[in-house]
Coordinates of C-alpha atoms (C1' of nucleotides) in Angstrom, one line a residue:
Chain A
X141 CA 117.7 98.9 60.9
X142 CA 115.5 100.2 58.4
X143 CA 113.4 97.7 56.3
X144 CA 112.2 98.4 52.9
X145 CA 109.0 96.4 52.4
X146 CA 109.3 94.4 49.1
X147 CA 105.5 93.8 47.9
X148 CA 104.5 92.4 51.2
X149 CA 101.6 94.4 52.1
X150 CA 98.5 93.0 50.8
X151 CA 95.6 95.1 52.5
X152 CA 93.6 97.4 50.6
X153 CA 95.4 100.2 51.7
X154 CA 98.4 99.3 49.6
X155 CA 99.5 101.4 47.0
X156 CA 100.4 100.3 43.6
X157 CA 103.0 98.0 43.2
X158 CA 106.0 99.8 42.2
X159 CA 105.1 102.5 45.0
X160 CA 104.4 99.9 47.5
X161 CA 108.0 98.7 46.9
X162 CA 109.4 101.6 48.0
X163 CA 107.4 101.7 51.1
X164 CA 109.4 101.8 54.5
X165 CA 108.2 100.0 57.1
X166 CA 110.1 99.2 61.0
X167 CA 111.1 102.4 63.3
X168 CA 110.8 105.5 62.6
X169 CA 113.4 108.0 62.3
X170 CA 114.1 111.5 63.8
X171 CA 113.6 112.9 59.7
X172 CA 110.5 111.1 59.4
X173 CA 109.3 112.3 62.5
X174 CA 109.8 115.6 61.7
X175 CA 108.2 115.6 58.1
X176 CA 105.4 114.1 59.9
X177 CA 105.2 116.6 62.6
X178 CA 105.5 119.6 60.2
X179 CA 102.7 118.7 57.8
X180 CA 100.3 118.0 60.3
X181 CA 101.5 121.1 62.0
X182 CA 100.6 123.2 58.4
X183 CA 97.8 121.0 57.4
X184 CA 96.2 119.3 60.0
X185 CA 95.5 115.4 60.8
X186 CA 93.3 113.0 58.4
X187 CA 93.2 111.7 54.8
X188 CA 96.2 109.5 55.6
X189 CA 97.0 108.2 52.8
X190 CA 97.1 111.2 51.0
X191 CA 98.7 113.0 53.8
X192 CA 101.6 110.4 53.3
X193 CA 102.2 110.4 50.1
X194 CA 101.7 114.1 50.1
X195 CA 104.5 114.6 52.6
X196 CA 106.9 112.4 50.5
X197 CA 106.9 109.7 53.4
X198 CA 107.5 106.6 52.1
X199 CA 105.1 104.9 54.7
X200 CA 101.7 103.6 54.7
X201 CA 98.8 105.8 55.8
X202 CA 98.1 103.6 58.3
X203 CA 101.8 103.5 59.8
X204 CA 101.4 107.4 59.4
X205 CA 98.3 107.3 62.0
X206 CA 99.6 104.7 64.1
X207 CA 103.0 107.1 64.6
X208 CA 101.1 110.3 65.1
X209 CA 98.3 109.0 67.7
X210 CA 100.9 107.0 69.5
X211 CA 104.1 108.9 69.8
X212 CA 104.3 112.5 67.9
X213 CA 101.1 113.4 69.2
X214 CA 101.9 116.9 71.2
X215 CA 99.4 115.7 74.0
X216 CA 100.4 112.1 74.3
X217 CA 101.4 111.1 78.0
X218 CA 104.9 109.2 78.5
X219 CA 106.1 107.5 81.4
X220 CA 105.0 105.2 84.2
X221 CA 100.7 105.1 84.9
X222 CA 99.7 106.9 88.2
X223 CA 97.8 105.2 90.8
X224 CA 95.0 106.8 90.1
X225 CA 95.4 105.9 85.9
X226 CA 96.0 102.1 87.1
X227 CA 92.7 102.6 89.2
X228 CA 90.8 103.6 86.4
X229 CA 92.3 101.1 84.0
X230 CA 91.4 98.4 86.1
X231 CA 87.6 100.0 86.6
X232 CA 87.1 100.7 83.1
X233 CA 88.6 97.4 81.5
X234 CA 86.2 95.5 84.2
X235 CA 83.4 97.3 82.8
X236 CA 84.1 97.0 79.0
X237 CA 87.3 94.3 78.7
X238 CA 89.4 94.5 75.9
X239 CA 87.9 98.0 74.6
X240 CA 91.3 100.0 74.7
X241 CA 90.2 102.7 72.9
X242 CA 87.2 103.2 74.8
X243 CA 88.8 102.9 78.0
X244 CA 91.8 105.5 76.2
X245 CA 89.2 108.2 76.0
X246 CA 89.0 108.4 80.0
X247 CA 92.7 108.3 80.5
X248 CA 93.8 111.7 78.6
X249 CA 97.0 111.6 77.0
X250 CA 97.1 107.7 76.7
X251 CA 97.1 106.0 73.9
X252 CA 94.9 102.6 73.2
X253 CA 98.4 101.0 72.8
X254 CA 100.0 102.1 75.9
X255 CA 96.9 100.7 78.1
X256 CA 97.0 97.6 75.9
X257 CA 100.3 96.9 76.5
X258 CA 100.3 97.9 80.5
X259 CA 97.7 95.0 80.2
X260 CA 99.3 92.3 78.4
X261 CA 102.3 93.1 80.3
X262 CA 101.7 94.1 84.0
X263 CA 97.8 93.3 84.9
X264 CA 98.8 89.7 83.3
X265 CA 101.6 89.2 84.8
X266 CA 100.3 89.5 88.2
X267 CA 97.6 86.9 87.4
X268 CA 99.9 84.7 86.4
X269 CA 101.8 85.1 89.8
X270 CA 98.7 84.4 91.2
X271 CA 97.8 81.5 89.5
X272 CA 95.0 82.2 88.0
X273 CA 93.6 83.6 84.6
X274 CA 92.8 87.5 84.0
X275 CA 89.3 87.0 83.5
X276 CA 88.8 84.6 86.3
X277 CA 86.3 85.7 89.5
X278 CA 89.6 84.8 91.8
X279 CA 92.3 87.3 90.1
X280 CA 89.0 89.6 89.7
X281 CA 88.4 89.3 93.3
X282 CA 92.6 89.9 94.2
X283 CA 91.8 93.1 92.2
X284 CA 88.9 94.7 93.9
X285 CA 89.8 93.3 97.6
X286 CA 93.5 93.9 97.5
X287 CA 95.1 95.3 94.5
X288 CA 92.2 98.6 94.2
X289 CA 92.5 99.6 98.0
X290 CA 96.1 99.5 97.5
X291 CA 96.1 102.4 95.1
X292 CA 93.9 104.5 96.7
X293 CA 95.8 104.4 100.0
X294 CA 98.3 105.0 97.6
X295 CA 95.9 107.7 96.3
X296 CA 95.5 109.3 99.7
X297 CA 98.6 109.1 100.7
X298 CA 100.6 111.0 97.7
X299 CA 97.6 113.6 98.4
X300 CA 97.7 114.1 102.1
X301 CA 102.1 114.4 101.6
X302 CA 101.2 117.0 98.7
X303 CA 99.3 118.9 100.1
X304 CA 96.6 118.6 97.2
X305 CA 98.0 120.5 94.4
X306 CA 96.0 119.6 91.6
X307 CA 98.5 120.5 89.1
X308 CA 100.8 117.5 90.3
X309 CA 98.9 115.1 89.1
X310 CA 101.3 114.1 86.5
X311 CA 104.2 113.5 87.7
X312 CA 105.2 110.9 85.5
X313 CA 104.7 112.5 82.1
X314 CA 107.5 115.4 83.4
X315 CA 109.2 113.0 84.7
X316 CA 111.5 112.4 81.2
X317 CA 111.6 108.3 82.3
X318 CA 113.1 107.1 79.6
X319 CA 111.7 105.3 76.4
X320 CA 113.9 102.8 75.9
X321 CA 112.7 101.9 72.4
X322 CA 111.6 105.4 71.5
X323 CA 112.2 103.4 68.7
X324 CA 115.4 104.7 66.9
X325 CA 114.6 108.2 67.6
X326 CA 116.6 110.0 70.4
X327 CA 115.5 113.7 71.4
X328 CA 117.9 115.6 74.0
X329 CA 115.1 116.7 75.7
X330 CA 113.3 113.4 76.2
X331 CA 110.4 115.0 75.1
X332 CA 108.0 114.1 72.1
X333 CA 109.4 115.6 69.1
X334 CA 105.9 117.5 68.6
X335 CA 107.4 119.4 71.5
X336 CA 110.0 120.8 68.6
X337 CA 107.1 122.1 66.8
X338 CA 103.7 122.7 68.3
X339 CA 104.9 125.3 70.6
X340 CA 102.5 124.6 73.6
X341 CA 102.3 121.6 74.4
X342 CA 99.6 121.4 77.2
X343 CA 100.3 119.8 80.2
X344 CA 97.4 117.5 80.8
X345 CA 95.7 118.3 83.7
X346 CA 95.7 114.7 85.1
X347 CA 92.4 115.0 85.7
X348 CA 89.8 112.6 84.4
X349 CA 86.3 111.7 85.3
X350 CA 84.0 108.5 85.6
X351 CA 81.1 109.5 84.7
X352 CA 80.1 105.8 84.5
X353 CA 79.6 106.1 88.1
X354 CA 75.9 107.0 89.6
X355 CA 77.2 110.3 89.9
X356 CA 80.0 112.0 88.2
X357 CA 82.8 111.7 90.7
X358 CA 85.6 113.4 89.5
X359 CA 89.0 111.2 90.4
X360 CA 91.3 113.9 90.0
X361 CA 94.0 113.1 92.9
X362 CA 95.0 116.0 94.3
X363 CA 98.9 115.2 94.0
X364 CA 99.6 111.6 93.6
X365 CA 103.0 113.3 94.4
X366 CA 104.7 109.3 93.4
X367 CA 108.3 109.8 92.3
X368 CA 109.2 107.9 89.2
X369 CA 112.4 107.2 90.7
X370 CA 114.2 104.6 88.5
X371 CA 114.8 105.6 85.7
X372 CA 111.1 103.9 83.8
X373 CA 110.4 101.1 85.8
X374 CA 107.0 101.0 86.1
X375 CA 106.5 100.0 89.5
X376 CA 106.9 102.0 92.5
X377 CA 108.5 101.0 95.5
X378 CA 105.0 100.8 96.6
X379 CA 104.1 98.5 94.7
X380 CA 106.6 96.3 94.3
X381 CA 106.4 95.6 97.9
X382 CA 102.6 95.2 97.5
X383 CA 102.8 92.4 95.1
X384 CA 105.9 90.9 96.9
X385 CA 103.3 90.2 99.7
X386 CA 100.2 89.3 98.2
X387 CA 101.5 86.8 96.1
X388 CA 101.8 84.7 99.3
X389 CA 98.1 84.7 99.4
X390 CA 96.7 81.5 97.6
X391 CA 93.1 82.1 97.1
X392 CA 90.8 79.0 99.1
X393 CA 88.8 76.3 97.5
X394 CA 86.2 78.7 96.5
X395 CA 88.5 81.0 94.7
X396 CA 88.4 83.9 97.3
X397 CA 90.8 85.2 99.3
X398 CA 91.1 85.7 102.7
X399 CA 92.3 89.2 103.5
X400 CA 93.9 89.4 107.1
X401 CA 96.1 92.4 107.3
X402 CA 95.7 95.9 107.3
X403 CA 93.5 96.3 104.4
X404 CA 90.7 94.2 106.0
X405 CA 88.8 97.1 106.7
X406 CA 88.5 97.8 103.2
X407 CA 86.8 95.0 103.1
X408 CA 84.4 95.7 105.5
X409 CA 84.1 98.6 103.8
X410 CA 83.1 96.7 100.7
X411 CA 80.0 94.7 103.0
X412 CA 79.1 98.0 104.5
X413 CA 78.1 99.8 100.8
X414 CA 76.4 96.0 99.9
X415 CA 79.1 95.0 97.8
X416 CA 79.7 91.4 97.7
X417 CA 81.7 89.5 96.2
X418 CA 79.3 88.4 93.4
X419 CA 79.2 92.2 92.0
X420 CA 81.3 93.2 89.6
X421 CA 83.7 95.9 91.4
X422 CA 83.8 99.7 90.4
X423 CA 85.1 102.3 91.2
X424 CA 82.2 104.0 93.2
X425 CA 82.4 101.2 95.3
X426 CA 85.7 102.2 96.4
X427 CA 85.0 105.5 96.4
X428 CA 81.8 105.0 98.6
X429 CA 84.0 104.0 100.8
X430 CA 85.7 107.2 101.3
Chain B
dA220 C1' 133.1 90.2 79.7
dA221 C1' 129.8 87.2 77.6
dC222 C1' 125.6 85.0 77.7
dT223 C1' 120.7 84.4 78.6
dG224 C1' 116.0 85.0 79.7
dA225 C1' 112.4 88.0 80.9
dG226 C1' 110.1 92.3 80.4
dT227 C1' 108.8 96.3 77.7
dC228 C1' 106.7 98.7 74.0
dA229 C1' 106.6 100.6 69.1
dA230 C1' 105.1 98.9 65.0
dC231 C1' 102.7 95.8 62.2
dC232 C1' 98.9 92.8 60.7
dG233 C1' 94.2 91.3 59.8
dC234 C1' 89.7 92.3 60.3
dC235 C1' 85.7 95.2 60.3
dA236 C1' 82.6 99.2 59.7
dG237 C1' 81.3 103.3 57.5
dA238 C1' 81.5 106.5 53.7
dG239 C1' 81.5 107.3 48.9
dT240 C1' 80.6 105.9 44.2
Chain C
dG261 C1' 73.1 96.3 46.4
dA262 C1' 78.0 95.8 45.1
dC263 C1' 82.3 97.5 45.2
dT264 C1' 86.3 100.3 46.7
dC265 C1' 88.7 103.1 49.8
dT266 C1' 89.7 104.7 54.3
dG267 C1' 90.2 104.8 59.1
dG268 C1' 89.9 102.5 63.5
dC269 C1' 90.4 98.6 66.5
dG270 C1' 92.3 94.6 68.9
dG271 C1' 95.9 91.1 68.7
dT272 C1' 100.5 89.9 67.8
dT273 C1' 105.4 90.4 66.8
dG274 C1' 110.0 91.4 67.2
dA275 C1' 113.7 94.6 68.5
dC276 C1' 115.6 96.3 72.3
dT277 C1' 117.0 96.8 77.3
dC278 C1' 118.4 95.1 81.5
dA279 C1' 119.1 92.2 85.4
dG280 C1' 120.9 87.9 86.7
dT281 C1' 124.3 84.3 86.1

DNA sequence: AACTGAGTCAACCGCCAGAGT
DNA sequence: GACTCTGGCGGTTGACTCAGT
């Protein structure tokens, strides 16, 4: 399982040869974690290189940064996205595309990696089942007219069944789904490792703002009280049925579709605010519609 | 039970920008 | 200005899991 690099690297972060030789690269183990964990714990993030070679790991700095901002981080969110996080995924990434990072900084405890690869994965895959490319006005118009009003009746309707406890916003990070890869590294606790160290680990609030919007709207769902219920599969019940009937609909010649069920009004909504179609979707249109 | 294909995601790679010299 | 080093970003890969056969 574990690789030793033999003089592969050949960025200009490489260290010398006989070092670089030495350097481990694939999964990380639970001892590497640790040593990780512990240094930054004592000495604080930054200077990765030197923070690597400084805590005897046998890593690149880069690999170092990549671990700690994706995984070990004590704040970093695990599990399956909320309705709400989906929401503001698909919002933001129609605003900016393909700036993970950027669109990170509005999801707190998500890494750039995790949205990227709940892109790649599940936002593709469904324009694929539609027929039609990611960027395209069709899967673009699938989104805002069906897909978006799905999750904030989903929104609504985890809130009005919790009974607006803000502090349940999270559901999925306590939720311990499981990580299949966690990548070599098991904890009984199914908890980042940080969790061993950094004492208080701060549940994030699951609260987080657009202030992209006219005016600062702040899309903390008061309970979106879903149930990760199998074990890590990322789709909900929910929405699996959701997708199961919608990828009936075949968008018309023009590339639009023709929305004739229960979620027409949402629609209407949509013309009511003096949305059309040729407007790029957001999510204070949706939230006009409230 | 064994095999296979699809889905998932941690980790890596290459590129680039900014800071320092 | 040229060069090196470092960190950050987006794209890609490959190991792993799991459902279906």
């Amino acid at each position: 399982m574990d690789v030793v690099l033999q003089s592969r690297s050949s960025n200009s972060m490489a260290a010398e040869p006989e070092e670089e030789a030495e350097l481990r690269r694939g999964p990380w183990t639970v001892d590497e974690d640790l040593t990780l964990i512990n240094y930054i714990a004592d000495h604080g993030e930054g200077r990765w290189n030197a923070l690597a070679r400084a805590a005897g790991l046998r890593r690149t700095g880069k690999s170092c940064r990549l671990r700690w901002l994706n995984y070990l981080r004590p704040d970093v969110k695990r599990g399956n996205f909320t309705a709400d996080e989906q929401l503001l995924i698909l919002d933001l990434h129609s605003r900016w595309g393909n700036r993970w990072s950027k669109i990170a900084q509005h999801l707190p405890g998500r890494t750039d990696n995790e949205i990227k690869n709940y892109w790649r994965t599940r936002v593709q895959k469904h324009a694929k089942q539609l027929n039609c490319d990611v960027g395209s006005a069709t899967f673009k118009d699938a989104m805002r007219y069906l897909w978006m009003p799905h999750l904030v009746e989903r929104i609504h309707a985890a809130a009005a069944t919790a009974g607006g406890d803000p502090t349940m916003g999270d559901t999925s990070c306590a939720s311990g789904v499981t990580s299949k890869a966690a990548t070599a590294t098991t904890y009984p606790d199914n908890n980042s490792p940080a969790s061993a160290v950094t004492t208080s680990r701060s549940a994030s609030s699951g609260s987080f703002t657009s202030e992209l919007c006219g005016e600062e709207k702040n899309l903390q769902v008061h309970g979106s009280g879903e149930k990760t219920t199998s074990g890590g599969d990322w789709m909900q019940d929910a929405d699996q049925e959701f997708w199961a009937m919608h990828m009936q609909i075949q968008p018309d010649d023009g590339g639009l579709f023709h929305v004739d069920h229960e979620l027409s009004g949402w629609v209407q909504g949509f013309s009511d605010v003096g949305v059309s179609a040729d407007n790029l979707w957001s999510l204070e249109d949706i939230w006009k519609m409230q």
